[in-house]
Amino acid sequence: MNATMSDTKTTRTICGYCGVGCSLDLMTRDNRIIAVHPAFDGPANQGALCVKGQFAYDYVHHPDRLTHPLVRDGEGRLQKASWDEALQRAAQGFMDVEQRHGRHAVYGVASGRTPSEANYMMQKFIRVGFGTNYIDNCSRA
Amino acid sequence: MAAVQHVSIREFGWLCSPSLSGEVSQPQLQQIMASVNQSQQQPKITLDGEQMEFSPGETVYEVATRAGKTVPTLCYDPRLEAFGSCRLCVVEVAGQRTPVASCTTQAEDGMEVTTASAKVEGLRRTLLELVASENREVAVDALRGVASQELGTLVEQYDAGCGRFAGAQSGASRPDDPNPFILRDYDLCISCYRCVRVCAEQEGDYAISIANRGFATQITVEFGGHLQDSACTFCGQCVQTCPTGALADKKALRFAGDGTLNGGS
């Protein structure tokens, strides 16, 4: 229909922001997003999007975007690390806080963007792992 | 087709009344049952010679679309209240002196509709010529928005040139609006009000409105200002429902290489 669209690829996906789950079509050229089209057959949004889903996709190709874990070295500078190393560091941090200040010094904030199963795991992790009920969701945190 | 004879509750009560006849006679019962059966039948319209059942409340356009007919539209968005301004969906109804807009005409039992007679196709072409005559261009980049190709496709389909009514134009573009997301290229506006209606009916923002009428018609926001100083939330609904690309995805056009479009201030 339009000559300028022949080099454009359309990929159906779900918006990466909130938990509503709006369907959208990512328009890409040379593997870069150039536009977002709302999906009119999307069951959650029926063609609607908000400003974030519609226009806020710059982060995908932004040079500042983190593409690997970072941990602080002895001088406090962030250094590239493996996932195992980063998770080990985070776990150690949590355990240190708990030992020093008690189990209620840990507070979990679950995400509204994740599925129910992931949020179930999150509250289980905080309640069973640390023994505190300090778990909430991002819309109240 | 015979009009349906409905039996009202009062008539039904009278027919069944024991005080008049003691009990319902066999002919009376048959009459009642026939009326009940008839009133429960799905109403039908004749669409280009074929019978189509419909549910009360459906418009002629909805029935025709369901039947697989291609009825052209410009001001129609299935999510919005029918508006009836573009008149492209005109159809002929037997017994009506003039063609009617099918999007705002409710189907009635026994209606005989012709969706694409030479007469209405001619009217549609003239309407498209009138619309196209006002626009700087008709073929626009599909990146402008999901519905942006609607006018261009119809003008091509109906071979509706823009020269016959060339002259006055309505709507003036707002290149002064510095927002980075929505291009307000009202030179291409055909005053279908889809942006105004989607903003109000779907988004609930009521940010966009209409100033003036006739050739002076201008889609605008309060005090004729910039979008960022209005109630606009930049959801982009107006961009995606615009059938001409007058409201366009400025960011996409910029990302696709149009260096003249600013990235916001």
Coordinates of C-alpha atoms in Angstrom, one line a residue:
Chain A
M1 CA 0.0 0.0 0.0
N2 CA 2.7 2.5 0.9
A3 CA 6.2 2.3 -0.6
T4 CA 7.9 3.5 2.6
M5 CA 6.4 0.6 4.6
S6 CA 7.9 -2.2 2.4
D7 CA 11.2 -2.1 4.4
T8 CA 9.3 -2.0 7.7
K9 CA 8.8 -5.1 9.8
T10 CA 5.8 -5.5 12.1
T11 CA 6.1 -7.5 15.3
R12 CA 3.2 -8.1 17.6
T13 CA 4.1 -7.9 21.3
I14 CA 2.8 -6.8 24.7
C15 CA 3.7 -3.4 26.2
G16 CA 6.6 -3.6 28.6
Y17 CA 5.2 -1.1 31.1
C18 CA 2.3 -1.7 33.5
G19 CA 0.3 -4.9 34.2
V20 CA -2.7 -4.1 31.9
G21 CA -1.0 -6.0 29.0
C22 CA -1.8 -3.8 26.0
S23 CA -1.1 -5.5 22.7
L24 CA 0.9 -3.4 20.2
D25 CA 2.8 -3.8 17.0
L26 CA 6.5 -2.7 17.0
M27 CA 7.4 -1.2 13.6
T28 CA 11.1 -1.8 13.0
R29 CA 13.6 -0.9 10.3
D30 CA 17.1 -2.4 10.3
N31 CA 16.4 -4.0 13.7
R32 CA 15.6 -0.6 15.3
I33 CA 12.1 0.5 16.5
I34 CA 10.8 3.5 14.6
A35 CA 7.2 3.4 15.7
V36 CA 4.6 1.7 17.9
H37 CA 1.1 1.0 16.6
P38 CA -1.6 0.0 19.0
A39 CA -3.3 -3.3 18.2
F40 CA -7.0 -2.8 17.5
D41 CA -7.6 -6.6 18.1
G42 CA -5.7 -6.5 21.4
P43 CA -8.1 -7.9 24.0
A44 CA -6.8 -5.7 26.8
N45 CA -6.6 -2.4 24.9
Q46 CA -8.7 -2.6 21.7
G47 CA -6.5 0.0 20.0
A48 CA -5.8 2.2 23.0
L49 CA -2.4 2.9 24.5
C50 CA -1.1 5.5 26.9
V51 CA 1.8 7.9 26.4
K52 CA 4.3 5.4 27.6
G53 CA 3.3 2.5 25.4
Q54 CA 2.8 4.8 22.5
F55 CA 5.9 6.9 22.6
A56 CA 8.3 5.9 25.4
Y57 CA 10.4 3.3 23.7
D58 CA 13.7 5.2 23.4
Y59 CA 15.2 3.2 26.2
V60 CA 15.3 0.1 24.0
H61 CA 18.2 1.4 21.9
H62 CA 19.5 4.0 24.5
P63 CA 23.3 3.9 25.0
D64 CA 22.8 4.3 28.8
R65 CA 20.7 1.1 28.9
L66 CA 22.2 -1.6 31.2
T67 CA 22.8 -4.8 29.3
H68 CA 24.7 -6.7 32.0
P69 CA 24.9 -6.8 35.8
L70 CA 27.1 -4.3 37.6
V71 CA 28.6 -4.6 41.2
R72 CA 30.7 -2.1 43.1
D73 CA 34.4 -2.7 43.6
G74 CA 36.4 -1.8 46.7
E75 CA 36.4 1.9 45.8
G76 CA 32.7 1.9 45.2
R77 CA 33.0 2.0 41.4
L78 CA 30.5 -0.1 39.4
Q79 CA 32.1 -2.9 37.5
K80 CA 30.7 -5.4 35.0
A81 CA 30.0 -8.7 36.6
S82 CA 28.5 -12.1 35.9
W83 CA 24.9 -12.9 37.0
D84 CA 26.2 -15.4 39.6
E85 CA 28.6 -12.8 41.1
A86 CA 25.8 -10.2 41.2
L87 CA 23.2 -12.5 42.7
Q88 CA 25.8 -13.7 45.3
R89 CA 26.6 -10.0 46.2
A90 CA 22.9 -9.1 46.6
A91 CA 22.2 -12.2 48.7
Q92 CA 25.1 -11.4 51.0
G93 CA 23.8 -7.8 51.3
F94 CA 20.4 -9.0 52.4
M95 CA 21.8 -11.4 54.9
D96 CA 24.2 -8.8 56.4
V97 CA 21.2 -6.4 56.9
E98 CA 19.1 -9.1 58.5
Q99 CA 21.9 -10.1 60.9
R100 CA 22.7 -6.6 61.9
H101 CA 19.2 -5.1 62.2
G102 CA 16.8 -8.0 62.4
R103 CA 14.4 -9.7 60.0
H104 CA 12.0 -6.6 59.8
A105 CA 14.8 -4.5 58.3
V106 CA 14.0 -6.2 55.0
Y107 CA 11.2 -4.9 52.9
G108 CA 10.0 -6.3 49.6
V109 CA 8.3 -4.4 46.8
A110 CA 6.6 -6.6 44.2
S111 CA 6.0 -5.4 40.7
G112 CA 2.7 -4.7 39.0
R113 CA 4.3 -5.7 35.7
T114 CA 5.0 -9.3 36.6
P115 CA 2.7 -12.3 36.4
S116 CA 0.8 -13.7 39.5
E117 CA 3.2 -16.6 39.7
A118 CA 6.2 -14.3 40.0
N119 CA 4.5 -12.2 42.6
Y120 CA 3.6 -15.3 44.6
M121 CA 7.2 -16.3 44.6
M122 CA 8.2 -12.8 45.6
Q123 CA 6.0 -12.7 48.7
K124 CA 7.0 -16.3 49.6
F125 CA 10.6 -15.3 49.3
I126 CA 10.1 -12.3 51.7
R127 CA 7.8 -14.1 54.2
V128 CA 9.6 -17.5 54.3
G129 CA 13.2 -16.4 53.4
F130 CA 13.3 -13.5 55.8
G131 CA 10.4 -14.2 58.2
T132 CA 8.8 -10.8 57.8
N133 CA 5.4 -9.6 56.4
Y134 CA 7.0 -6.5 55.0
I135 CA 5.9 -7.1 51.5
D136 CA 3.9 -4.7 49.3
N137 CA 3.2 -3.8 45.7
C138 CA 4.7 -1.0 43.6
S139 CA 1.5 1.0 43.5
R140 CA 1.7 1.5 47.3
A141 CA 5.4 1.7 47.8
Chain B
M1 CA -43.2 -7.8 3.5
A2 CA -46.1 -7.6 5.9
A3 CA -45.6 -5.5 9.0
V4 CA -45.3 -7.6 12.2
Q5 CA -48.5 -7.6 14.3
H6 CA -47.5 -7.4 17.9
V7 CA -49.9 -8.4 20.6
S8 CA -49.7 -6.0 23.5
I9 CA -50.0 -7.1 27.0
R10 CA -53.5 -5.4 27.2
E11 CA -54.7 -7.2 24.1
F12 CA -53.3 -10.5 25.4
G13 CA -55.2 -10.0 28.7
W14 CA -58.4 -9.2 26.9
L15 CA -58.1 -12.2 24.6
C16 CA -57.4 -14.5 27.6
S17 CA -60.0 -12.9 29.8
P18 CA -62.2 -15.5 31.4
S19 CA -64.9 -12.9 32.2
L20 CA -65.6 -12.3 28.5
S21 CA -65.5 -15.8 27.1
G22 CA -65.1 -18.2 30.0
E23 CA -62.1 -19.8 28.5
V24 CA -59.9 -19.1 25.5
S25 CA -61.4 -20.6 22.4
Q26 CA -59.3 -22.6 19.9
P27 CA -59.3 -19.9 17.2
Q28 CA -58.3 -17.3 19.8
L29 CA -55.5 -19.4 21.0
Q30 CA -54.2 -20.0 17.5
Q31 CA -54.4 -16.2 16.9
I32 CA -52.4 -15.6 20.1
M33 CA -49.8 -18.2 19.3
A34 CA -49.4 -16.9 15.7
S35 CA -48.8 -13.4 17.0
V36 CA -46.3 -14.6 19.6
N37 CA -44.4 -16.6 17.1
Q38 CA -44.3 -13.7 14.6
S39 CA -43.2 -11.2 17.2
Q40 CA -40.4 -13.5 18.3
Q41 CA -39.0 -13.9 14.7
Q42 CA -35.7 -12.1 14.1
P43 CA -36.4 -9.0 12.0
K44 CA -34.8 -8.9 8.6
I45 CA -33.7 -6.4 6.0
T46 CA -33.1 -7.0 2.3
L47 CA -29.5 -6.1 1.5
D48 CA -28.7 -5.9 -2.2
G49 CA -31.5 -8.5 -2.8
E50 CA -30.5 -10.8 0.0
Q51 CA -32.3 -11.3 3.3
M52 CA -30.2 -10.4 6.4
E53 CA -31.4 -10.9 10.0
F54 CA -30.5 -8.2 12.5
S55 CA -30.8 -7.5 16.2
P56 CA -32.9 -4.5 17.0
G57 CA -30.7 -1.5 17.5
E58 CA -28.1 -2.4 14.8
T59 CA -27.5 0.2 12.2
V60 CA -27.7 -0.5 8.4
Y61 CA -23.9 0.0 8.3
E62 CA -23.3 -2.7 11.0
V63 CA -25.6 -5.2 9.2
A64 CA -24.0 -4.5 5.9
T65 CA -20.5 -4.9 7.3
R66 CA -21.5 -8.1 9.0
A67 CA -22.8 -9.3 5.6
G68 CA -19.4 -8.7 4.1
K69 CA -20.4 -5.6 2.1
T70 CA -17.7 -3.0 1.7
V71 CA -19.3 0.3 2.5
P72 CA -16.7 3.2 2.4
T73 CA -16.4 5.5 5.5
L74 CA -14.1 8.3 6.7
C75 CA -15.7 9.5 9.9
Y76 CA -16.5 6.0 11.2
D77 CA -14.5 4.3 14.0
P78 CA -16.3 1.2 15.4
R79 CA -15.3 2.2 18.9
L80 CA -17.1 5.5 18.7
E81 CA -20.7 6.7 18.5
A82 CA -21.7 7.0 14.9
F83 CA -21.3 10.6 13.7
G84 CA -22.7 10.7 10.1
S85 CA -20.6 13.6 8.9
C86 CA -18.6 12.2 5.9
R87 CA -21.7 10.8 4.2
L88 CA -19.5 8.2 2.3
C89 CA -21.6 5.4 3.8
V90 CA -24.7 6.5 2.0
V91 CA -27.0 3.7 0.8
E92 CA -30.3 3.7 -1.0
V93 CA -33.4 2.7 1.0
A94 CA -36.5 1.8 -1.0
G95 CA -39.2 4.4 -0.3
Q96 CA -36.7 7.1 0.8
R97 CA -36.4 10.1 -1.5
T98 CA -32.7 10.6 -0.9
P99 CA -29.9 8.2 0.1
V100 CA -29.3 7.9 3.8
A101 CA -26.1 7.6 5.9
S102 CA -26.0 3.9 6.8
C103 CA -23.9 4.5 10.0
T104 CA -26.6 6.6 11.7
T105 CA -29.7 4.8 10.2
Q106 CA -31.1 2.0 12.4
A107 CA -32.1 -1.1 10.5
E108 CA -35.9 -1.6 10.4
D109 CA -37.8 -4.8 9.7
G110 CA -38.6 -5.1 6.0
M111 CA -36.2 -2.3 4.9
E112 CA -34.8 -2.8 1.4
V113 CA -31.3 -1.5 1.1
T114 CA -29.0 -1.1 -1.9
T115 CA -25.4 -0.5 -0.8
A116 CA -23.5 0.2 -4.1
S117 CA -25.8 1.5 -6.8
A118 CA -24.4 3.6 -9.6
K119 CA -26.1 6.6 -8.0
V120 CA -24.5 6.2 -4.5
E121 CA -21.1 5.3 -6.0
G122 CA -21.3 8.5 -8.0
L123 CA -22.2 10.4 -4.8
R124 CA -19.3 8.9 -3.0
R125 CA -16.9 9.9 -5.8
T126 CA -18.1 13.5 -5.7
L127 CA -17.8 13.6 -1.9
L128 CA -14.2 12.2 -2.1
E129 CA -13.4 14.9 -4.7
L130 CA -14.7 17.6 -2.4
V131 CA -12.7 16.2 0.5
A132 CA -9.5 15.7 -1.5
S133 CA -9.8 19.2 -3.0
E134 CA -9.0 20.7 0.4
N135 CA -5.9 18.8 1.1
R136 CA -2.3 19.6 0.3
E137 CA -1.6 15.9 -0.4
V138 CA -3.7 12.7 -0.2
A139 CA -1.0 10.0 -0.3
V140 CA 0.9 10.2 3.0
D141 CA 3.5 8.1 4.8
A142 CA 1.9 5.1 6.6
L143 CA 4.1 5.8 9.6
R144 CA 1.8 8.8 10.3
G145 CA -0.7 6.5 12.0
V146 CA -2.6 3.3 11.8
A147 CA -5.6 4.8 10.0
S148 CA -3.6 7.3 7.9
Q149 CA -4.1 5.5 4.6
E150 CA -7.9 5.6 4.7
L151 CA -8.5 8.7 2.6
G152 CA -5.6 8.0 0.1
T153 CA -6.9 4.4 -0.4
L154 CA -10.5 5.6 -1.1
V155 CA -9.4 8.5 -3.4
E156 CA -7.4 6.0 -5.4
Q157 CA -10.2 3.4 -5.4
Y158 CA -12.8 5.9 -6.6
D159 CA -10.3 7.7 -8.9
A160 CA -11.4 10.9 -7.2
G161 CA -9.0 13.7 -8.4
C162 CA -8.5 16.8 -6.3
G163 CA -8.7 19.3 -9.2
R164 CA -12.4 19.6 -9.8
F165 CA -13.2 21.6 -6.7
A166 CA -9.8 23.1 -6.1
G167 CA -10.0 26.3 -4.1
A168 CA -10.7 27.1 -0.5
Q169 CA -9.2 25.0 2.2
S170 CA -10.0 24.5 5.8
G171 CA -7.7 23.8 8.7
A172 CA -4.2 25.3 9.1
S173 CA -1.2 23.2 10.3
R174 CA 0.5 24.1 13.6
P175 CA 4.2 23.7 13.0
D176 CA 4.8 26.0 16.0
D177 CA 3.7 23.3 18.4
P178 CA 7.0 22.1 20.0
N179 CA 5.8 18.8 21.4
P180 CA 8.0 15.8 20.4
F181 CA 5.2 13.3 19.8
I182 CA 2.2 14.6 17.8
L183 CA 2.5 16.4 14.5
R184 CA -0.5 18.8 14.0
D185 CA -0.6 18.9 10.2
Y186 CA -4.2 20.3 9.9
D187 CA -3.6 21.2 6.2
L188 CA -4.6 17.5 5.7
C189 CA -7.6 17.7 8.1
I190 CA -11.0 16.8 6.7
S191 CA -13.0 17.7 9.8
C192 CA -14.3 14.2 10.5
Y193 CA -14.0 14.9 14.2
R194 CA -12.6 11.4 14.9
C195 CA -9.8 12.9 17.0
V196 CA -12.2 15.0 19.0
R197 CA -14.5 12.1 19.6
V198 CA -11.8 9.5 20.4
C199 CA -10.3 12.0 22.9
A200 CA -13.6 12.4 24.6
E201 CA -15.3 9.0 24.3
Q202 CA -12.4 6.6 24.5
E203 CA -9.7 8.5 26.5
G204 CA -12.0 10.7 28.5
D205 CA -9.6 13.7 28.2
Y206 CA -11.7 16.2 26.2
A207 CA -8.5 17.9 25.2
I208 CA -9.3 18.5 21.6
S209 CA -12.2 20.6 20.3
I210 CA -13.5 22.4 17.2
A211 CA -13.3 26.1 16.6
N212 CA -15.4 27.8 14.0
R213 CA -17.4 26.1 11.2
G214 CA -17.4 25.7 7.4
F215 CA -14.1 26.5 5.7
A216 CA -12.9 28.2 9.0
T217 CA -13.2 24.9 10.9
Q218 CA -10.1 24.2 12.9
I219 CA -9.3 21.3 15.3
T220 CA -7.7 22.9 18.3
V221 CA -7.1 22.8 22.1
E222 CA -8.2 25.4 24.7
F223 CA -7.2 28.9 23.8
G224 CA -5.6 27.8 20.5
G225 CA -2.5 26.9 22.4
H226 CA 0.0 24.0 22.3
L227 CA -0.9 20.4 23.2
Q228 CA 1.4 20.3 26.2
D229 CA -0.4 23.3 27.8
S230 CA -3.8 21.5 27.3
A231 CA -5.5 18.5 28.9
C232 CA -3.7 16.3 26.4
T233 CA -1.9 13.2 27.8
F234 CA -0.2 12.3 24.5
C235 CA -1.8 8.9 24.4
G236 CA -1.8 9.1 20.6
Q237 CA -5.4 7.9 20.1
C238 CA -6.1 10.9 17.9
V239 CA -3.1 10.1 15.8
Q240 CA -4.1 6.5 15.3
T241 CA -7.7 7.2 14.4
C242 CA -7.0 10.1 12.0
P243 CA -7.9 8.9 8.4
T244 CA -5.7 11.4 6.6
G245 CA -2.5 11.6 8.6
A246 CA -3.3 15.2 9.7
L247 CA -2.5 14.2 13.2
A248 CA 0.6 12.1 12.8
D249 CA 3.2 10.2 14.8
K250 CA 5.9 12.9 14.8
K251 CA 8.4 10.7 16.6
A252 CA 8.1 7.9 14.0
L253 CA 8.5 10.4 11.1
R254 CA 11.6 11.8 12.9
F255 CA 13.0 8.3 13.6
A256 CA 12.4 7.4 9.9
G257 CA 14.7 10.3 8.9
D258 CA 12.6 13.5 8.7
G259 CA 15.2 15.9 10.1
T260 CA 12.8 18.9 10.0
L261 CA 10.7 17.6 12.9
N262 CA 11.9 18.7 16.3
G263 CA 12.4 16.4 19.3
G264 CA 10.7 18.6 21.8
S265 CA 11.9 21.4 24.0

